[in-house]
Tab-separated table of N, CA and C in Angstrom:
chain	number	residue	atom	x	y	z
A	1	UNK	N	143.999	-124.807	8.621
A	1	UNK	CA	144.779	-124.066	9.266
A	1	UNK	C	145.813	-123.065	8.466
A	2	UNK	N	146.314	-123.672	7.423
A	2	UNK	CA	147.330	-123.039	6.563
A	2	UNK	C	146.702	-122.073	5.750
A	3	UNK	N	145.369	-122.106	5.692
A	3	UNK	CA	144.510	-120.956	4.801
A	3	UNK	C	144.774	-119.623	5.459
A	4	UNK	N	144.708	-119.448	6.660
A	4	UNK	CA	144.661	-118.174	7.129
A	4	UNK	C	146.060	-117.277	7.021
A	5	UNK	N	147.320	-118.191	7.266
A	5	UNK	CA	148.663	-117.536	7.128
A	5	UNK	C	148.611	-117.258	5.687
A	6	UNK	N	148.285	-118.179	4.715
A	6	UNK	CA	148.347	-117.794	3.356
A	6	UNK	C	147.624	-116.650	2.880
A	7	UNK	N	146.219	-116.451	3.481
A	7	UNK	CA	145.394	-115.233	3.087
A	7	UNK	C	146.141	-114.026	3.540
A	8	UNK	N	146.710	-114.004	4.666
A	8	UNK	CA	147.258	-112.893	5.350
A	8	UNK	C	148.550	-112.490	4.444
A	9	UNK	N	149.196	-113.489	4.331
A	9	UNK	CA	150.433	-113.137	3.538
A	9	UNK	C	149.984	-112.545	2.199
A	10	UNK	N	149.101	-113.072	1.437
A	10	UNK	CA	148.626	-112.525	0.209
A	10	UNK	C	148.163	-111.159	0.442
A	11	UNK	N	147.470	-110.879	1.360
A	11	UNK	CA	146.602	-109.699	1.691
A	11	UNK	C	147.985	-108.652	2.026
A	12	UNK	N	148.832	-108.927	2.698
A	12	UNK	CA	150.182	-108.164	3.059
A	12	UNK	C	150.910	-107.881	1.857
A	13	UNK	N	151.028	-108.717	0.970
A	13	UNK	CA	151.817	-108.687	-0.212
A	13	UNK	C	151.208	-107.418	-1.122
A	14	UNK	N	149.953	-107.967	-1.444
A	14	UNK	CA	148.921	-106.901	-2.108
A	14	UNK	C	148.944	-105.463	-1.729
A	15	UNK	N	148.999	-105.379	-0.397
A	15	UNK	CA	149.097	-104.024	0.342
A	15	UNK	C	150.444	-103.327	0.024
A	16	UNK	N	151.498	-104.176	0.139
A	16	UNK	CA	152.888	-103.727	-0.009
A	16	UNK	C	153.048	-103.172	-1.607
A	17	UNK	N	152.528	-103.973	-2.364
A	17	UNK	CA	152.562	-103.567	-3.826
A	17	UNK	C	151.880	-102.377	-4.166
A	18	UNK	N	150.677	-102.275	-3.548
A	18	UNK	CA	149.779	-101.131	-3.887
A	18	UNK	C	150.235	-100.027	-3.261
A	19	UNK	N	151.010	-100.100	-2.232
A	19	UNK	CA	151.395	-98.662	-1.286
A	19	UNK	C	152.227	-97.874	-2.080
A	20	UNK	N	153.241	-98.165	-2.791
A	20	UNK	CA	154.013	-97.194	-3.784
A	20	UNK	C	153.057	-96.586	-4.770
A	21	UNK	N	152.158	-97.304	-5.382
A	21	UNK	CA	151.231	-96.920	-6.619
A	21	UNK	C	150.181	-95.865	-5.924
A	22	UNK	N	149.832	-96.251	-4.819
A	22	UNK	CA	148.721	-95.318	-4.080
A	22	UNK	C	149.414	-94.169	-3.804
A	23	UNK	N	150.663	-94.195	-3.290
A	23	UNK	CA	151.266	-92.903	-2.900
A	23	UNK	C	151.452	-91.705	-3.872
A	24	UNK	N	151.456	-92.443	-5.026
A	24	UNK	CA	151.877	-91.553	-6.302
A	24	UNK	C	150.545	-90.723	-6.868
A	25	UNK	N	149.430	-91.187	-6.426
A	25	UNK	CA	148.101	-90.652	-6.799
A	25	UNK	C	147.950	-89.272	-6.295
A	26	UNK	N	147.487	-88.265	-6.999
A	26	UNK	CA	147.331	-86.989	-6.664
A	26	UNK	C	146.186	-87.092	-5.656
A	27	UNK	N	146.014	-86.132	-4.743
A	27	UNK	CA	145.099	-86.048	-3.539
A	27	UNK	C	143.821	-85.580	-4.297
A	28	UNK	N	142.582	-86.136	-4.012
A	28	UNK	CA	141.145	-85.803	-4.600
A	28	UNK	C	140.974	-84.337	-4.101
A	29	UNK	N	140.403	-83.446	-4.976
A	29	UNK	CA	139.974	-82.184	-4.700
A	29	UNK	C	138.866	-82.269	-3.789
A	30	UNK	N	138.954	-81.356	-2.928
A	30	UNK	CA	137.928	-81.104	-1.890
A	30	UNK	C	136.565	-80.709	-2.455
A	31	UNK	N	135.566	-81.043	-1.786
A	31	UNK	CA	134.200	-80.746	-2.373
A	31	UNK	C	134.082	-79.074	-2.475
A	32	UNK	N	134.770	-78.522	-1.570
A	32	UNK	CA	134.642	-76.933	-1.497
A	32	UNK	C	135.407	-76.427	-2.845
A	33	UNK	N	136.337	-77.205	-3.066
A	33	UNK	CA	137.351	-76.675	-4.272
A	33	UNK	C	136.348	-76.966	-5.510
A	34	UNK	N	135.855	-78.074	-5.757
A	34	UNK	CA	135.050	-78.407	-6.962
A	34	UNK	C	133.953	-77.301	-6.933
A	35	UNK	N	133.303	-77.039	-6.006
A	35	UNK	CA	132.057	-76.118	-6.058
A	35	UNK	C	132.567	-74.565	-6.420
A	36	UNK	N	133.591	-74.244	-5.737
A	36	UNK	CA	134.376	-73.021	-6.094
A	36	UNK	C	134.696	-72.755	-7.559
A	37	UNK	N	135.140	-73.781	-8.002
A	37	UNK	CA	135.576	-73.759	-9.465
A	37	UNK	C	134.382	-73.913	-10.251
A	38	UNK	N	133.442	-74.642	-10.048
A	38	UNK	CA	132.038	-74.768	-10.822
A	38	UNK	C	131.373	-73.392	-10.867
A	39	UNK	N	131.424	-72.737	-9.731
A	39	UNK	CA	130.536	-71.579	-9.702
A	39	UNK	C	131.446	-70.167	-9.780
A	40	UNK	N	132.760	-70.295	-10.208
A	40	UNK	CA	133.690	-69.255	-10.162
A	40	UNK	C	133.589	-68.397	-9.070
A	41	UNK	N	133.499	-69.086	-7.791
A	41	UNK	CA	133.459	-68.497	-6.527
A	41	UNK	C	134.838	-68.559	-5.932
A	42	UNK	N	135.046	-67.636	-4.882
A	42	UNK	CA	136.316	-67.620	-4.065
A	42	UNK	C	136.152	-68.375	-2.917
A	43	UNK	N	137.216	-69.135	-2.558
A	43	UNK	CA	137.194	-69.913	-1.398
A	43	UNK	C	137.482	-69.068	-0.229
A	44	UNK	N	136.639	-69.150	0.662
A	44	UNK	CA	136.837	-68.169	1.970
A	44	UNK	C	136.452	-68.978	3.216
A	45	UNK	N	136.414	-68.488	4.440
A	45	UNK	CA	135.801	-69.224	5.550
A	45	UNK	C	134.660	-68.490	6.024
A	46	UNK	N	133.615	-69.075	6.475
A	46	UNK	CA	132.455	-68.631	7.271
A	46	UNK	C	132.614	-68.859	8.776
A	47	UNK	N	132.625	-67.900	9.371
A	47	UNK	CA	132.602	-67.842	10.900
A	47	UNK	C	131.533	-67.514	11.323
A	48	UNK	N	130.815	-68.500	12.409
A	48	UNK	CA	129.689	-67.928	13.069
A	48	UNK	C	129.884	-67.889	14.430
A	49	UNK	N	129.696	-66.800	15.318
A	49	UNK	CA	129.901	-66.613	16.631
A	49	UNK	C	128.700	-66.372	17.290
A	50	UNK	N	128.541	-67.067	18.168
A	50	UNK	CA	127.121	-67.149	19.028
A	50	UNK	C	127.407	-66.568	20.441
A	51	UNK	N	126.925	-65.273	20.590
A	51	UNK	CA	127.053	-64.648	21.773
A	51	UNK	C	125.814	-64.608	22.712
A	52	UNK	N	125.910	-65.111	23.777
A	52	UNK	CA	124.728	-64.905	24.901
A	52	UNK	C	124.662	-63.677	25.482
A	53	UNK	N	123.459	-63.341	25.907
A	53	UNK	CA	123.438	-62.031	26.326
A	53	UNK	C	122.868	-61.773	27.844
A	54	UNK	N	122.703	-63.067	28.382
A	54	UNK	CA	122.781	-63.184	29.875
A	54	UNK	C	123.803	-62.944	30.581
A	55	UNK	N	123.744	-62.168	31.811
A	55	UNK	CA	124.902	-62.300	32.691
A	55	UNK	C	124.241	-62.724	34.019
A	56	UNK	N	124.522	-63.970	34.459
A	56	UNK	CA	123.862	-64.658	35.395
A	56	UNK	C	122.430	-65.064	34.772
A	57	UNK	N	121.446	-64.764	35.527
A	57	UNK	CA	120.187	-65.185	35.141
A	57	UNK	C	119.373	-64.063	34.335
A	58	UNK	N	119.946	-63.055	34.395
A	58	UNK	CA	119.280	-61.970	33.690
A	58	UNK	C	120.074	-61.306	32.461
A	59	UNK	N	119.121	-60.658	31.471
A	59	UNK	CA	119.901	-60.006	30.411
A	59	UNK	C	120.837	-58.915	30.840
A	60	UNK	N	122.148	-59.191	30.642
A	60	UNK	CA	122.993	-58.268	31.049
A	60	UNK	C	123.542	-57.402	30.027
A	61	UNK	N	123.387	-57.955	28.573
A	61	UNK	CA	123.976	-57.224	27.643
A	61	UNK	C	122.960	-56.811	26.831
A	62	UNK	N	122.642	-55.434	26.937
A	62	UNK	CA	121.401	-54.735	26.281
A	62	UNK	C	121.689	-54.539	24.744
A	63	UNK	N	120.640	-53.951	24.139
A	63	UNK	CA	120.897	-53.728	22.649
A	63	UNK	C	121.903	-52.752	22.371
A	64	UNK	N	121.995	-51.763	23.381
A	64	UNK	CA	122.890	-50.634	23.243
A	64	UNK	C	124.191	-51.195	23.433
A	65	UNK	N	124.431	-51.977	24.502
A	65	UNK	CA	125.769	-52.794	24.745
A	65	UNK	C	126.219	-53.377	23.477
A	66	UNK	N	125.326	-54.132	22.951
A	66	UNK	CA	125.640	-54.885	21.731
A	66	UNK	C	126.045	-54.198	20.664
A	67	UNK	N	125.309	-53.097	20.265
A	67	UNK	CA	125.605	-52.230	19.389
A	67	UNK	C	127.094	-51.459	19.520
A	68	UNK	N	127.114	-51.041	20.742
A	68	UNK	CA	128.640	-50.341	21.092
A	68	UNK	C	129.762	-51.545	20.832
A	69	UNK	N	129.479	-52.820	21.338
A	69	UNK	CA	130.390	-53.699	20.871
A	69	UNK	C	130.669	-54.019	19.515
A	70	UNK	N	129.583	-54.289	18.745
A	70	UNK	CA	129.771	-54.396	17.376
A	70	UNK	C	130.511	-53.224	16.661
A	71	UNK	N	130.116	-52.046	16.975
A	71	UNK	CA	130.545	-50.869	16.410
A	71	UNK	C	132.101	-50.747	16.644
A	72	UNK	N	132.398	-50.970	17.991
A	72	UNK	CA	133.794	-50.493	18.385
A	72	UNK	C	134.756	-51.618	18.296
A	73	UNK	N	134.310	-52.981	18.280
A	73	UNK	CA	135.109	-54.031	18.138
A	73	UNK	C	135.051	-54.855	17.076
A	74	UNK	N	134.120	-55.074	16.662
A	74	UNK	CA	133.829	-56.154	15.556
A	74	UNK	C	134.007	-55.483	14.109
A	75	UNK	N	133.260	-54.374	13.720
A	75	UNK	CA	133.263	-53.651	12.523
A	75	UNK	C	134.658	-53.097	12.180
A	76	UNK	N	135.435	-52.604	12.911
A	76	UNK	CA	136.903	-52.224	12.733
A	76	UNK	C	137.706	-53.345	12.358
A	77	UNK	N	137.311	-54.547	12.926
A	77	UNK	CA	138.318	-55.651	12.356
A	77	UNK	C	137.663	-56.421	11.136
A	78	UNK	N	136.524	-56.117	10.961
A	78	UNK	CA	136.054	-56.831	9.607
A	78	UNK	C	135.056	-55.615	8.949
A	79	UNK	N	135.801	-54.815	8.279
A	79	UNK	CA	135.075	-53.618	7.713
A	79	UNK	C	134.356	-53.881	6.444
A	80	UNK	N	134.737	-55.198	5.863
A	80	UNK	CA	134.176	-55.422	4.432
A	80	UNK	C	132.762	-55.830	4.822
A	81	UNK	N	132.220	-56.161	6.007
A	81	UNK	CA	130.874	-56.540	6.096
A	81	UNK	C	130.854	-57.876	6.789
A	82	UNK	N	129.410	-57.921	7.488
A	82	UNK	CA	128.994	-58.989	8.488
A	82	UNK	C	127.664	-59.026	8.597
A	83	UNK	N	127.150	-59.977	9.211
A	83	UNK	CA	125.632	-60.155	9.305
A	83	UNK	C	125.464	-60.473	10.806
A	84	UNK	N	124.415	-59.843	11.305
A	84	UNK	CA	124.015	-60.211	12.780
A	84	UNK	C	122.586	-60.710	12.804
A	85	UNK	N	122.414	-61.850	13.453
A	85	UNK	CA	121.015	-62.363	13.541
A	85	UNK	C	120.525	-62.492	15.067
A	86	UNK	N	119.298	-62.282	15.376
A	86	UNK	CA	118.991	-62.433	16.614
A	86	UNK	C	118.576	-63.956	16.778
A	87	UNK	N	119.062	-64.560	17.991
A	87	UNK	CA	118.823	-65.970	18.292
A	87	UNK	C	118.372	-66.075	19.513
A	88	UNK	N	117.947	-67.488	20.011
A	88	UNK	CA	117.769	-67.862	21.235
A	88	UNK	C	118.477	-69.091	21.502
A	89	UNK	N	119.326	-69.000	22.465
A	89	UNK	CA	119.944	-70.172	23.134
A	89	UNK	C	119.434	-71.032	23.981
A	90	UNK	N	119.473	-72.300	23.973
A	90	UNK	CA	118.942	-73.185	24.977
A	90	UNK	C	119.988	-74.317	25.253
A	91	UNK	N	120.032	-74.786	26.476
A	91	UNK	CA	121.061	-75.586	26.876
A	91	UNK	C	120.609	-76.086	28.188
A	92	UNK	N	121.150	-77.265	28.600
A	92	UNK	CA	121.046	-77.782	30.140
A	92	UNK	C	122.375	-77.498	30.800
A	93	UNK	N	122.131	-76.761	32.006
A	93	UNK	CA	123.333	-76.453	32.749
A	93	UNK	C	123.732	-77.684	33.591
A	94	UNK	N	124.851	-77.998	33.334
A	94	UNK	CA	125.464	-79.375	33.755
A	94	UNK	C	125.622	-79.192	35.353
A	95	UNK	N	125.842	-78.179	35.981
A	95	UNK	CA	125.855	-78.065	37.342
A	95	UNK	C	124.446	-78.170	38.044
A	96	UNK	N	123.348	-77.587	37.531
A	96	UNK	CA	122.069	-77.509	38.206
A	96	UNK	C	121.224	-78.426	37.701
A	97	UNK	N	121.511	-78.881	36.434
A	97	UNK	CA	120.626	-79.724	35.617
A	97	UNK	C	119.352	-78.987	34.951
A	98	UNK	N	119.023	-77.661	35.170
A	98	UNK	CA	117.995	-76.951	34.778
A	98	UNK	C	118.180	-76.422	33.381
A	99	UNK	N	117.191	-76.223	32.627
A	99	UNK	CA	117.198	-75.865	31.212
A	99	UNK	C	117.389	-74.362	31.313
A	100	UNK	N	118.407	-73.892	30.489
A	100	UNK	CA	118.567	-72.386	30.426
A	100	UNK	C	118.294	-71.824	29.066
A	101	UNK	N	117.496	-70.728	28.970
A	101	UNK	CA	117.331	-69.967	27.738
A	101	UNK	C	117.713	-68.665	27.825
A	102	UNK	N	118.270	-68.224	26.841
A	102	UNK	CA	118.780	-66.840	26.782
A	102	UNK	C	118.817	-66.290	25.378
A	103	UNK	N	118.477	-64.898	25.233
A	103	UNK	CA	118.707	-64.308	24.020
A	103	UNK	C	120.125	-64.356	23.547
A	104	UNK	N	120.456	-64.280	22.377
A	104	UNK	CA	121.807	-64.273	21.785
A	104	UNK	C	121.931	-63.601	20.450
A	105	UNK	N	122.970	-63.279	20.110
A	105	UNK	CA	123.378	-62.521	18.794
A	105	UNK	C	124.211	-63.454	18.156
A	106	UNK	N	123.887	-63.780	16.687
A	106	UNK	CA	124.721	-64.690	15.925
A	106	UNK	C	125.245	-63.758	15.032
A	107	UNK	N	126.716	-63.807	14.899
A	107	UNK	CA	127.474	-62.960	13.982
A	107	UNK	C	128.042	-63.956	13.000
A	108	UNK	N	127.853	-63.606	11.668
A	108	UNK	CA	128.440	-64.287	10.676
A	108	UNK	C	129.325	-63.544	9.989
A	109	UNK	N	130.519	-64.073	9.676
A	109	UNK	CA	131.584	-63.339	8.749
A	109	UNK	C	132.033	-64.218	7.695
A	110	UNK	N	132.221	-63.543	6.605
A	110	UNK	CA	132.859	-64.383	5.376
A	110	UNK	C	134.101	-63.574	5.319
A	111	UNK	N	135.361	-64.391	5.250
A	111	UNK	CA	136.523	-63.762	5.237
A	111	UNK	C	137.717	-64.678	4.966
A	112	UNK	N	138.739	-64.246	4.420
A	112	UNK	CA	139.931	-64.942	4.149
A	112	UNK	C	140.383	-65.949	5.383
A	113	UNK	N	140.666	-67.144	5.105
A	113	UNK	CA	141.165	-67.956	6.123
A	113	UNK	C	142.448	-67.849	6.639
A	114	UNK	N	143.094	-66.900	6.479
A	114	UNK	CA	144.446	-66.721	6.789
A	114	UNK	C	144.591	-66.586	8.245
A	115	UNK	N	145.882	-66.843	8.897
A	115	UNK	CA	146.044	-66.873	10.225
A	115	UNK	C	145.662	-65.507	10.950
A	116	UNK	N	146.040	-64.281	10.162
A	116	UNK	CA	145.661	-63.175	10.824
A	116	UNK	C	144.249	-62.830	10.996
A	117	UNK	N	143.363	-63.456	10.086
A	117	UNK	CA	141.800	-63.443	10.378
A	117	UNK	C	141.355	-64.030	11.539
A	118	UNK	N	141.921	-65.210	11.586
A	118	UNK	CA	141.708	-66.148	12.775
A	118	UNK	C	141.943	-65.556	14.056
A	119	UNK	N	143.034	-64.908	14.008
A	119	UNK	CA	143.470	-63.841	15.241
A	119	UNK	C	142.453	-63.034	15.582
A	120	UNK	N	141.943	-62.212	14.629
A	120	UNK	CA	141.026	-61.192	14.846
A	120	UNK	C	139.668	-61.853	15.387
A	121	UNK	N	139.364	-62.873	14.823
A	121	UNK	CA	138.105	-63.626	15.487
A	121	UNK	C	138.473	-64.014	17.045
A	122	UNK	N	139.413	-64.569	17.217
A	122	UNK	CA	139.744	-64.906	18.744
A	122	UNK	C	139.706	-63.639	19.403
A	123	UNK	N	140.212	-62.523	18.984
A	123	UNK	CA	140.229	-61.453	19.788
A	123	UNK	C	138.769	-61.012	20.025
A	124	UNK	N	137.712	-61.113	19.138
A	124	UNK	CA	136.456	-60.770	19.177
A	124	UNK	C	135.940	-61.502	20.342
A	125	UNK	N	136.058	-62.909	20.438
A	125	UNK	CA	135.676	-63.822	21.335
A	125	UNK	C	136.214	-63.274	22.753
A	126	UNK	N	137.363	-63.168	22.825
A	126	UNK	CA	138.130	-62.855	24.141
A	126	UNK	C	137.622	-61.617	24.697
A	127	UNK	N	137.330	-60.623	23.974
A	127	UNK	CA	136.950	-59.234	24.345
A	127	UNK	C	135.410	-59.321	24.908
A	128	UNK	N	134.654	-60.195	24.020
A	128	UNK	CA	133.214	-60.334	24.695
A	128	UNK	C	133.312	-61.032	25.919
A	129	UNK	N	133.889	-62.223	26.067
A	129	UNK	CA	133.929	-62.772	27.202
A	129	UNK	C	134.521	-62.002	28.352
A	130	UNK	N	135.406	-61.150	28.257
A	130	UNK	CA	135.898	-60.329	29.266
A	130	UNK	C	134.933	-59.248	29.774
A	131	UNK	N	134.457	-58.507	28.611
A	131	UNK	CA	133.640	-57.386	29.058
A	131	UNK	C	132.224	-57.666	29.508
A	132	UNK	N	131.661	-58.789	29.119
A	132	UNK	CA	130.423	-59.032	29.376
A	132	UNK	C	130.243	-60.405	30.449
A	133	UNK	N	131.494	-60.928	31.024
A	133	UNK	CA	131.523	-61.943	31.941
A	133	UNK	C	130.828	-63.264	31.556
A	134	UNK	N	131.249	-63.703	30.279
A	134	UNK	CA	130.799	-64.752	29.609
A	134	UNK	C	131.726	-65.946	29.846
A	135	UNK	N	131.102	-67.105	30.094
A	135	UNK	CA	131.914	-68.437	30.156
A	135	UNK	C	132.398	-68.699	28.693
A	136	UNK	N	131.736	-68.593	27.808
A	136	UNK	CA	132.118	-68.981	26.380
A	136	UNK	C	131.393	-68.204	25.404
A	137	UNK	N	131.853	-68.253	24.385
A	137	UNK	CA	131.223	-67.824	22.965
A	137	UNK	C	131.359	-68.936	22.054
A	138	UNK	N	130.213	-69.468	21.536
A	138	UNK	CA	130.265	-70.556	20.489
A	138	UNK	C	130.953	-70.090	19.238
A	139	UNK	N	131.943	-70.852	18.659
A	139	UNK	CA	132.345	-70.459	17.466
A	139	UNK	C	132.353	-71.752	16.338
A	140	UNK	N	131.919	-71.587	15.177
A	140	UNK	CA	131.796	-72.294	14.127
A	140	UNK	C	132.543	-71.721	12.944
A	141	UNK	N	133.415	-72.478	12.476
A	141	UNK	CA	134.367	-72.191	11.278
A	141	UNK	C	134.354	-73.346	10.157
A	142	UNK	N	134.075	-72.826	8.876
A	142	UNK	CA	133.928	-73.695	7.951
A	142	UNK	C	134.474	-73.252	6.616
A	143	UNK	N	134.999	-74.040	5.695
A	143	UNK	CA	135.364	-73.418	4.532
A	143	UNK	C	134.011	-73.459	3.535
A	144	UNK	N	133.923	-72.156	2.672
A	144	UNK	CA	132.984	-71.920	1.953
A	144	UNK	C	133.314	-71.413	0.584
A	145	UNK	N	132.547	-71.385	-0.370
A	145	UNK	CA	132.725	-70.661	-1.667
A	145	UNK	C	131.709	-69.554	-1.692
A	146	UNK	N	132.443	-68.261	-2.128
A	146	UNK	CA	131.600	-67.089	-2.113
A	146	UNK	C	131.748	-66.305	-3.227
A	147	UNK	N	130.623	-66.021	-3.745
A	147	UNK	CA	130.524	-65.053	-4.901
A	147	UNK	C	129.755	-64.022	-4.801
A	148	UNK	N	130.170	-62.689	-4.961
A	148	UNK	CA	129.346	-61.465	-5.002
A	148	UNK	C	128.843	-60.836	-6.074
């Protein structure tokens, strides 16, 4: 019975002694930072936005509507470039239980990760949802290394 308290006391002592030393260690560089340095690439963010094109059960966002939105709202905010890919979204509607499929547009942006950039991305999401009566626009943001 005395072994458990002794081990606990020993473990606590070791933890307390190691604590100050561990706190002095420099933080490990992130994988992104290592890759960026290795390839002389700049650290940026990659944002992918997934835009559904259905309104209700029918395609409500035509190619013309999409192009107008892209040219009028997205490109002015990100004039240095972007990529658009056609996609096909699939998910189960939680209210009806049925499988829903709809065409989509996937927008990929490479940009600085500063707060102003994130505001511009949020504006695009909000504008699309409002204009085309969408419940959501999926957004994925991750750190990347970019070299042109």
